[in-house]
Coordinates of C-alpha atoms and ligand atoms in Angstrom, one line a residue:
M1 CA 33.0 1.7 2.4
K2 CA 29.9 3.5 3.7
R3 CA 27.2 4.0 1.1
F4 CA 23.7 5.5 1.2
V5 CA 21.1 2.9 0.4
Y6 CA 17.4 3.7 0.4
A7 CA 15.6 0.4 1.1
D8 CA 12.3 1.8 2.2
N9 CA 10.4 2.0 -1.0
A10 CA 7.2 0.8 0.6
A11 CA 7.2 3.9 2.8
T12 CA 7.7 6.2 -0.2
T13 CA 9.6 6.4 -3.5
P14 CA 11.6 9.2 -5.1
V15 CA 9.8 11.1 -7.8
S16 CA 11.2 10.0 -11.1
E17 CA 12.8 12.5 -13.5
L18 CA 10.1 11.8 -16.1
V19 CA 7.4 12.6 -13.6
F20 CA 9.1 15.6 -12.3
E21 CA 9.6 17.1 -15.8
A22 CA 5.9 16.4 -16.6
M23 CA 4.7 18.2 -13.4
K24 CA 6.9 21.3 -13.7
P25 CA 4.9 23.3 -16.2
W26 CA 1.7 22.8 -14.2
L27 CA 3.3 24.5 -11.3
T28 CA 4.9 27.4 -13.0
E29 CA 3.4 28.2 -16.5
F30 CA 0.0 26.7 -16.6
Y31 CA -1.1 27.4 -13.0
G32 CA -4.8 28.0 -13.7
N33 CA -7.6 26.7 -11.6
P34 CA -9.4 23.9 -13.5
S35 CA -12.8 25.5 -12.5
S36 CA -11.9 28.8 -14.3
L37 CA -13.4 29.4 -17.7
Y38 CA -10.5 31.1 -19.3
R39 CA -7.8 29.3 -21.3
I40 CA -5.2 28.4 -18.6
G41 CA -8.0 27.1 -16.4
Q42 CA -9.4 24.9 -19.1
Q43 CA -5.9 23.7 -20.0
A44 CA -5.5 22.6 -16.4
K45 CA -8.8 20.8 -16.5
D46 CA -7.8 19.0 -19.7
A47 CA -4.5 18.0 -18.0
V48 CA -6.4 16.5 -15.0
N49 CA -8.6 14.6 -17.4
Q50 CA -5.6 13.3 -19.3
A51 CA -4.2 12.0 -16.1
R52 CA -7.6 10.4 -15.3
A53 CA -7.4 8.6 -18.7
Q54 CA -3.9 7.4 -17.9
V55 CA -5.1 5.9 -14.6
G56 CA -8.0 4.4 -16.4
R57 CA -5.8 2.7 -19.0
A58 CA -3.4 1.4 -16.4
L59 CA -6.3 -0.4 -14.5
N60 CA -8.4 -1.3 -17.5
V61 CA -11.2 0.9 -16.3
A62 CA -14.3 1.1 -18.6
E63 CA -15.0 4.8 -18.3
P64 CA -12.4 7.0 -16.6
I65 CA -14.0 10.1 -17.8
N66 CA -17.8 10.5 -18.0
E67 CA -18.7 9.8 -21.6
A68 CA -21.9 11.8 -21.5
N69 CA -19.8 14.8 -20.8
D70 CA -16.2 14.0 -21.6
R71 CA -14.8 16.7 -19.3
K72 CA -16.3 15.4 -16.1
P73 CA -14.9 12.6 -13.9
G74 CA -16.2 9.2 -14.6
E75 CA -14.9 6.2 -12.7
I76 CA -11.6 7.8 -11.5
V77 CA -11.7 10.3 -8.8
F78 CA -8.6 12.0 -7.5
T79 CA -8.0 12.4 -3.7
G80 CA -5.4 13.9 -1.5
C81 CA -3.7 10.5 -0.7
G82 CA -4.3 6.8 -0.4
S83 CA -5.8 7.2 3.1
Q84 CA -8.5 9.6 1.7
A85 CA -9.3 7.2 -1.0
D86 CA -9.8 4.4 1.5
N87 CA -12.0 6.5 3.7
L88 CA -14.0 7.7 0.8
A89 CA -14.5 4.2 -0.5
I90 CA -15.6 2.6 2.7
R91 CA -17.5 5.3 4.6
G92 CA -18.6 6.9 1.3
F93 CA -20.1 3.6 0.2
V94 CA -21.8 2.4 3.4
E95 CA -23.3 5.9 4.1
G96 CA -24.0 6.7 0.4
P97 CA -27.1 6.2 -1.7
S98 CA -25.9 2.9 -3.3
N99 CA -26.0 1.1 0.0
R100 CA -29.6 0.0 0.5
G101 CA -29.8 -0.4 4.2
R102 CA -27.1 -3.0 4.7
R103 CA -25.2 -2.7 8.0
H104 CA -22.3 -5.2 7.8
I105 CA -18.7 -4.6 6.7
V106 CA -16.0 -7.3 6.2
T107 CA -12.3 -6.5 6.2
S108 CA -9.1 -8.3 7.4
K109 CA -6.9 -8.0 10.5
I110 CA -3.9 -6.9 8.4
E111 CA -5.3 -3.9 6.7
H112 CA -3.6 -0.5 6.8
H113 CA -4.9 1.8 9.5
A114 CA -6.6 4.0 6.9
V115 CA -9.0 1.0 6.4
L116 CA -8.9 -0.4 10.0
Y117 CA -9.5 2.8 11.8
T118 CA -12.3 3.8 9.3
C119 CA -14.0 0.4 10.1
E120 CA -13.4 0.8 13.8
A121 CA -15.0 4.3 13.7
L122 CA -18.0 2.9 11.8
E123 CA -18.3 0.1 14.4
R124 CA -18.5 2.7 17.1
E125 CA -21.3 4.3 15.1
G126 CA -23.3 1.1 15.1
W127 CA -22.1 -0.8 12.0
K128 CA -21.2 -4.5 12.4
V129 CA -17.7 -5.2 11.3
T130 CA -16.0 -8.6 10.8
Y131 CA -12.2 -8.6 10.8
L132 CA -11.0 -11.7 9.0
D133 CA -8.0 -13.7 10.3
V134 CA -5.1 -14.4 8.0
D135 CA -2.9 -17.5 7.9
R136 CA 0.8 -17.5 8.9
L137 CA 1.7 -16.3 5.4
G138 CA -0.7 -13.4 5.6
R139 CA -3.4 -14.8 3.3
V140 CA -7.1 -14.2 3.7
D141 CA -9.0 -17.5 3.2
P142 CA -11.8 -16.9 0.7
E143 CA -13.8 -19.8 2.3
Q144 CA -13.7 -17.9 5.6
L145 CA -15.0 -14.9 3.8
R146 CA -17.8 -17.0 2.3
A147 CA -18.8 -18.1 5.8
V148 CA -19.3 -14.6 7.1
V149 CA -20.9 -12.7 4.3
S150 CA -24.7 -12.4 4.2
D151 CA -27.5 -10.3 2.6
D152 CA -26.6 -7.7 5.2
T153 CA -23.0 -7.3 4.0
A154 CA -22.6 -3.9 2.3
I155 CA -18.9 -3.9 1.5
V156 CA -15.9 -6.3 1.6
S157 CA -12.6 -4.4 1.9
I158 CA -9.4 -6.5 1.5
M159 CA -6.1 -5.0 0.6
A160 CA -4.4 -6.1 -2.7
A161 CA -1.0 -6.5 -1.1
N162 CA 0.2 -5.9 2.4
N163 CA 2.6 -3.0 3.2
E164 CA 4.6 -4.9 5.9
I165 CA 5.0 -8.4 4.6
G166 CA 4.2 -8.0 0.9
T167 CA 1.6 -10.8 0.7
V168 CA -0.7 -10.5 -2.3
Q169 CA -4.3 -11.6 -1.9
D170 CA -6.5 -13.6 -4.3
L171 CA -8.6 -10.6 -5.4
K172 CA -10.7 -12.4 -8.0
A173 CA -11.8 -15.1 -5.6
I174 CA -12.6 -12.5 -2.9
A175 CA -14.6 -10.3 -5.3
E176 CA -16.7 -13.2 -6.5
I177 CA -17.7 -14.1 -3.0
A178 CA -18.5 -10.4 -2.1
H179 CA -20.7 -10.2 -5.2
S180 CA -22.4 -13.6 -4.5
C181 CA -24.2 -11.9 -1.6
G182 CA -24.7 -8.6 -3.3
A183 CA -21.9 -6.7 -1.6
V184 CA -19.4 -4.5 -3.3
F185 CA -15.7 -5.2 -3.3
H186 CA -13.1 -2.5 -2.3
T187 CA -9.4 -3.1 -2.4
D188 CA -6.7 -0.9 -0.9
A189 CA -4.2 -1.3 -3.7
V190 CA -1.8 1.4 -2.4
Q191 CA 1.2 -1.0 -2.4
A192 CA 0.1 -2.9 -5.4
V193 CA -0.5 -0.3 -8.1
G194 CA 2.4 -0.1 -10.5
H195 CA 4.0 -3.2 -8.9
I196 CA 1.7 -6.1 -9.9
P197 CA -0.8 -6.3 -12.7
L198 CA -4.3 -5.1 -11.8
D199 CA -7.3 -5.2 -14.0
V200 CA -10.5 -4.0 -12.3
Q201 CA -12.8 -5.5 -14.9
A202 CA -11.2 -9.0 -15.0
M203 CA -10.8 -9.1 -11.2
G204 CA -14.3 -7.8 -10.4
I205 CA -13.0 -4.9 -8.3
D206 CA -15.7 -2.2 -7.6
L207 CA -13.6 0.3 -5.7
L208 CA -9.8 0.6 -5.7
S209 CA -7.5 3.0 -3.8
M210 CA -4.1 4.1 -4.8
S211 CA -1.4 6.7 -3.8
A212 CA 1.0 8.3 -6.3
H213 CA 4.1 8.4 -4.0
K214 CA 4.3 4.6 -3.8
F215 CA 5.1 4.3 -7.6
R216 CA 7.4 7.2 -8.1
G217 CA 4.8 9.9 -8.3
P218 CA 4.5 12.8 -5.8
K219 CA 3.2 12.8 -2.3
G220 CA -0.2 14.3 -1.6
V221 CA -2.2 12.8 -4.4
G222 CA -4.1 9.6 -4.7
A223 CA -7.1 8.3 -6.6
L224 CA -10.1 6.1 -6.2
Y225 CA -11.5 3.9 -8.9
C226 CA -15.3 3.6 -8.4
R227 CA -17.2 1.4 -10.8
K228 CA -19.9 3.1 -12.9
G229 CA -23.2 3.2 -11.2
I230 CA -21.9 3.2 -7.6
M231 CA -22.7 6.4 -5.8
L232 CA -20.7 7.6 -2.7
K233 CA -21.3 10.1 0.0
P234 CA -18.8 12.9 -0.3
S235 CA -15.9 13.0 2.1
V236 CA -15.3 16.7 1.8
F237 CA -18.0 19.3 1.0
G238 CA -17.3 22.5 -0.9
G239 CA -16.7 23.4 -4.5
G240 CA -18.0 20.1 -5.9
Q241 CA -14.8 19.0 -7.6
E242 CA -14.3 15.3 -8.4
R243 CA -18.0 14.5 -8.8
G244 CA -18.6 16.4 -5.6
W245 CA -17.0 13.6 -3.6
A246 CA -13.6 15.2 -2.9
S247 CA -14.1 19.0 -3.1
G248 CA -11.2 21.3 -3.1
T249 CA -9.2 23.0 -5.9
E250 CA -7.3 20.3 -7.7
N251 CA -3.7 19.5 -7.2
V252 CA -3.1 19.7 -10.9
A253 CA 0.6 19.1 -11.0
G254 CA 0.2 16.2 -8.6
M255 CA -2.5 14.6 -10.7
V256 CA -0.4 15.0 -13.8
G257 CA 2.4 13.4 -11.9
L258 CA 0.2 10.5 -10.8
G259 CA -0.9 9.9 -14.4
V260 CA 2.6 9.9 -15.8
A261 CA 3.9 7.7 -13.0
I262 CA 1.2 5.1 -13.3
E263 CA 1.6 5.0 -17.1
D264 CA 5.3 4.6 -16.9
A265 CA 5.1 1.9 -14.1
V266 CA 2.5 -0.2 -15.9
T267 CA 3.9 0.1 -19.4
H268 CA 7.3 -1.1 -18.2
M269 CA 6.2 -3.4 -15.4
P270 CA 7.7 -6.6 -16.7
E271 CA 11.2 -5.2 -17.1
K272 CA 11.1 -2.9 -14.0
M273 CA 9.6 -5.4 -11.6
G274 CA 11.5 -8.4 -13.1
Y275 CA 14.7 -6.4 -12.2
V276 CA 13.4 -5.5 -8.7
K277 CA 12.4 -9.1 -8.0
R278 CA 15.9 -10.4 -8.9
L279 CA 17.4 -7.9 -6.5
T280 CA 14.9 -8.9 -3.8
D281 CA 15.6 -12.6 -4.2
R282 CA 19.3 -12.0 -3.9
L283 CA 18.7 -9.9 -0.8
V284 CA 16.5 -12.6 0.8
E285 CA 19.0 -15.3 0.1
G286 CA 21.8 -13.2 1.8
V287 CA 19.9 -12.1 4.8
M288 CA 18.5 -15.6 5.5
K289 CA 22.0 -16.8 6.1
I290 CA 21.9 -15.0 9.4
P291 CA 21.1 -17.6 12.0
Y292 CA 17.7 -17.5 13.8
T293 CA 16.1 -15.4 11.1
H294 CA 12.6 -16.0 9.7
F295 CA 11.2 -14.7 6.4
T296 CA 7.7 -13.2 6.9
G297 CA 4.9 -13.1 4.3
D298 CA 4.1 -15.4 1.4
P299 CA 7.3 -16.5 -0.4
E300 CA 5.3 -17.1 -3.6
N301 CA 2.6 -14.5 -4.0
R302 CA 4.2 -11.3 -2.8
L303 CA 5.2 -7.9 -4.0
P304 CA 8.4 -8.0 -6.1
G305 CA 10.3 -5.4 -3.9
V306 CA 9.3 -6.5 -0.4
A307 CA 11.7 -8.5 1.8
S308 CA 10.6 -8.8 5.4
F309 CA 12.2 -10.7 8.2
V310 CA 12.2 -11.2 12.0
F311 CA 15.4 -11.9 13.9
E312 CA 15.3 -13.7 17.2
A313 CA 16.9 -11.8 20.1
I314 CA 16.8 -8.5 18.3
E315 CA 14.9 -5.3 19.0
G316 CA 13.7 -3.7 15.7
E317 CA 14.2 -0.1 16.7
G318 CA 17.9 -0.6 17.6
L319 CA 18.3 -2.3 14.3
I320 CA 16.9 0.6 12.3
L321 CA 19.0 3.2 14.2
R322 CA 22.2 1.2 13.7
L323 CA 21.4 0.7 10.0
D324 CA 20.8 4.4 9.7
A325 CA 24.3 5.0 11.1
L326 CA 25.6 2.8 8.2
G327 CA 23.6 4.9 5.7
V328 CA 20.8 2.4 5.3
C329 CA 17.1 3.4 5.3
A330 CA 14.8 0.6 6.4
S331 CA 11.8 0.1 8.6
T332 CA 10.5 -2.1 11.3
G333 CA 6.8 -3.0 11.8
S334 CA 4.7 -0.5 10.0
A335 CA 6.4 2.7 8.7
C336 CA 3.1 4.4 9.2
S337 CA 3.0 3.7 12.9
T338 CA 6.4 4.7 14.1
G339 CA 6.4 6.0 17.6
S340 CA 4.4 2.9 18.8
L341 CA 6.3 0.4 20.8
D342 CA 3.8 -2.4 20.3
P343 CA 4.7 -5.0 17.7
S344 CA 2.8 -4.4 14.5
H345 CA -0.7 -5.7 14.2
V346 CA 0.3 -7.5 11.0
L347 CA 3.0 -9.5 12.6
M348 CA 0.7 -10.4 15.5
A349 CA -2.0 -11.4 13.0
I350 CA 0.3 -13.9 11.2
G351 CA 0.8 -15.5 14.6
L352 CA 4.4 -14.5 15.5
P353 CA 5.1 -14.6 19.2
H354 CA 5.3 -11.1 20.8
E355 CA 9.1 -11.3 21.6
I356 CA 10.0 -12.4 18.0
A357 CA 7.7 -9.9 16.4
H358 CA 9.7 -7.1 18.1
G359 CA 12.7 -8.0 15.9
S360 CA 11.2 -7.2 12.6
L361 CA 12.9 -5.6 9.6
R362 CA 11.4 -4.6 6.3
L363 CA 13.6 -3.9 3.4
T364 CA 11.8 -2.7 0.3
L365 CA 13.6 -2.2 -3.0
G366 CA 12.8 -0.1 -6.1
E367 CA 14.0 0.2 -9.6
Q368 CA 16.7 2.7 -8.6
N369 CA 18.5 0.2 -6.4
T370 CA 21.5 -1.8 -7.6
E371 CA 23.2 -5.1 -6.9
E372 CA 25.9 -3.2 -5.0
D373 CA 23.1 -1.8 -2.8
V374 CA 21.9 -5.3 -2.1
D375 CA 25.4 -6.5 -1.2
Y376 CA 25.8 -3.6 1.1
L377 CA 22.4 -4.3 2.7
I378 CA 23.3 -7.9 3.3
E379 CA 26.7 -6.9 4.8
S380 CA 25.2 -4.1 7.0
V381 CA 22.3 -6.2 8.3
T382 CA 24.5 -9.1 9.2
R383 CA 26.9 -6.8 11.0
V384 CA 24.2 -4.9 12.9
V385 CA 22.4 -8.1 13.9
D386 CA 25.7 -9.7 15.1
G387 CA 26.6 -6.5 17.0
L388 CA 23.2 -6.2 18.8
R389 CA 23.1 -9.9 19.7
A390 CA 26.6 -9.7 21.2
M391 CA 25.1 -7.1 23.7
S392 CA 21.8 -8.8 24.2
P393 CA 21.0 -10.5 27.5
V394 CA 18.8 -13.0 25.7
W395 CA 21.6 -14.1 23.4
V396 CA 23.6 -16.8 25.2
N397 CA 26.3 -19.0 23.6
G398 CA 25.4 -18.1 20.0
K399 CA 21.7 -18.7 20.4
P400 CA 18.5 -17.1 21.8
D401 CA 17.8 -18.0 25.4
L402 CA 14.4 -17.0 26.6
T403 CA 15.0 -18.3 30.1
A404 CA 17.5 -15.5 30.3
A405 CA 14.7 -13.1 29.5
S406 CA 12.4 -14.4 32.2
N407 CA 15.3 -14.2 34.8
L408 CA 15.6 -10.5 33.8
H409 CA 12.0 -9.9 34.5
G410 CA 12.0 -12.0 37.7
Ligands
PLP501 N1 -2.7 1.7 2.4 C1 -1.6 1.0 2.4 C2 -1.5 -0.4 2.2 C3 -0.4 1.7 2.6 O1 0.8 1.1 2.6 C4 -0.5 3.2 2.9 C5 0.8 3.9 3.1 O2 1.8 3.4 3.5 C6 -1.7 3.8 2.8 C7 -2.8 3.0 2.6 C8 -1.9 5.2 3.0 O3 -1.4 5.9 1.9 P1 -1.1 7.5 2.0 O4 0.1 7.6 2.8 O5 -1.0 8.0 0.6 O6 -2.3 8.1 2.7

């Protein structure tokens, strides 16, 4: 029987009932502008700061709110999304007053475009950027990082967990190496926050980006953790909100939603993510029974809800459309770059041959998924892969035949 199964939680998640209820009054009843001096303005300001404190507790931040003036932002600054947090962290740091003339940036080849394109833009403006390779599981080698950093390195930006293949990086080791040459360490933790434990002090993280909609908060709000003492160049100029680094009237309800969502995710992480991981393991086991299928990413150190595969002799786009017809929401390559026909940069960076990288499928589960969903996913993916292969010119006698592909081109 046809079902609707949302298996694209790395693209976005539904706002939870808890978060929605917490946000509502800040849209309807207490709609004041936090910069206004009268009561509903100040109530809104307090709500924003309460959300800041919730974020601070979730990441073990030393000073989420400025202690010298407890109603000013400290180490947590709200932004409009994860991309803005990434841009503010990298450009804001290298062009800001805390960078004392260093001109080198280190990142990896599998970052989200919010990081990669920021680095590429800076490169065009004269900065030197090193893009580290990853191994076939998507891991950055800390020793490779050690070999490229120098006393000219301003910032090292390596994502906490990859959005396509779910690989989790060794953040503590990376931070230590960044610090050994006097650079700061930024991590794009958009996929990691609320999914795996993060402790900015224990891990040595100086800057960390997040986005509420990846952990059951609303879209259109993110945050940047910026360790005390680091000063950034603003990304938007205007009313001076968020330490003057992200001007604009605050999205109060969104910030409240982010605060409640992160608190809920982190407080209940062992139960919620334990459940999600069990579902994902069952899904991987089922899908891997399809012949000529490869699991992508690190089977050990990965996000609990991410299952990603490549199928030989399959075209990812056809897969997604046929799955959609069966009521399944999934993605291929990067959800953020749909419209592009090139295989994803992440799948290329882990060394997959071009033709195989085209057959990628990412299924990402959340706490709202069930075992029945997983069984339906396995059944649907198997059916669609079989159906597409039956029509494929490069699927001959029950296996992929690449000579058939070269005949086609010839
Ligand atoms: N970084 C990573 C790793 C992501 O997966 C995403 C979104 O998918 C972003 C950054 C951008 O976040 P946002 O959509 O909130 O701008």
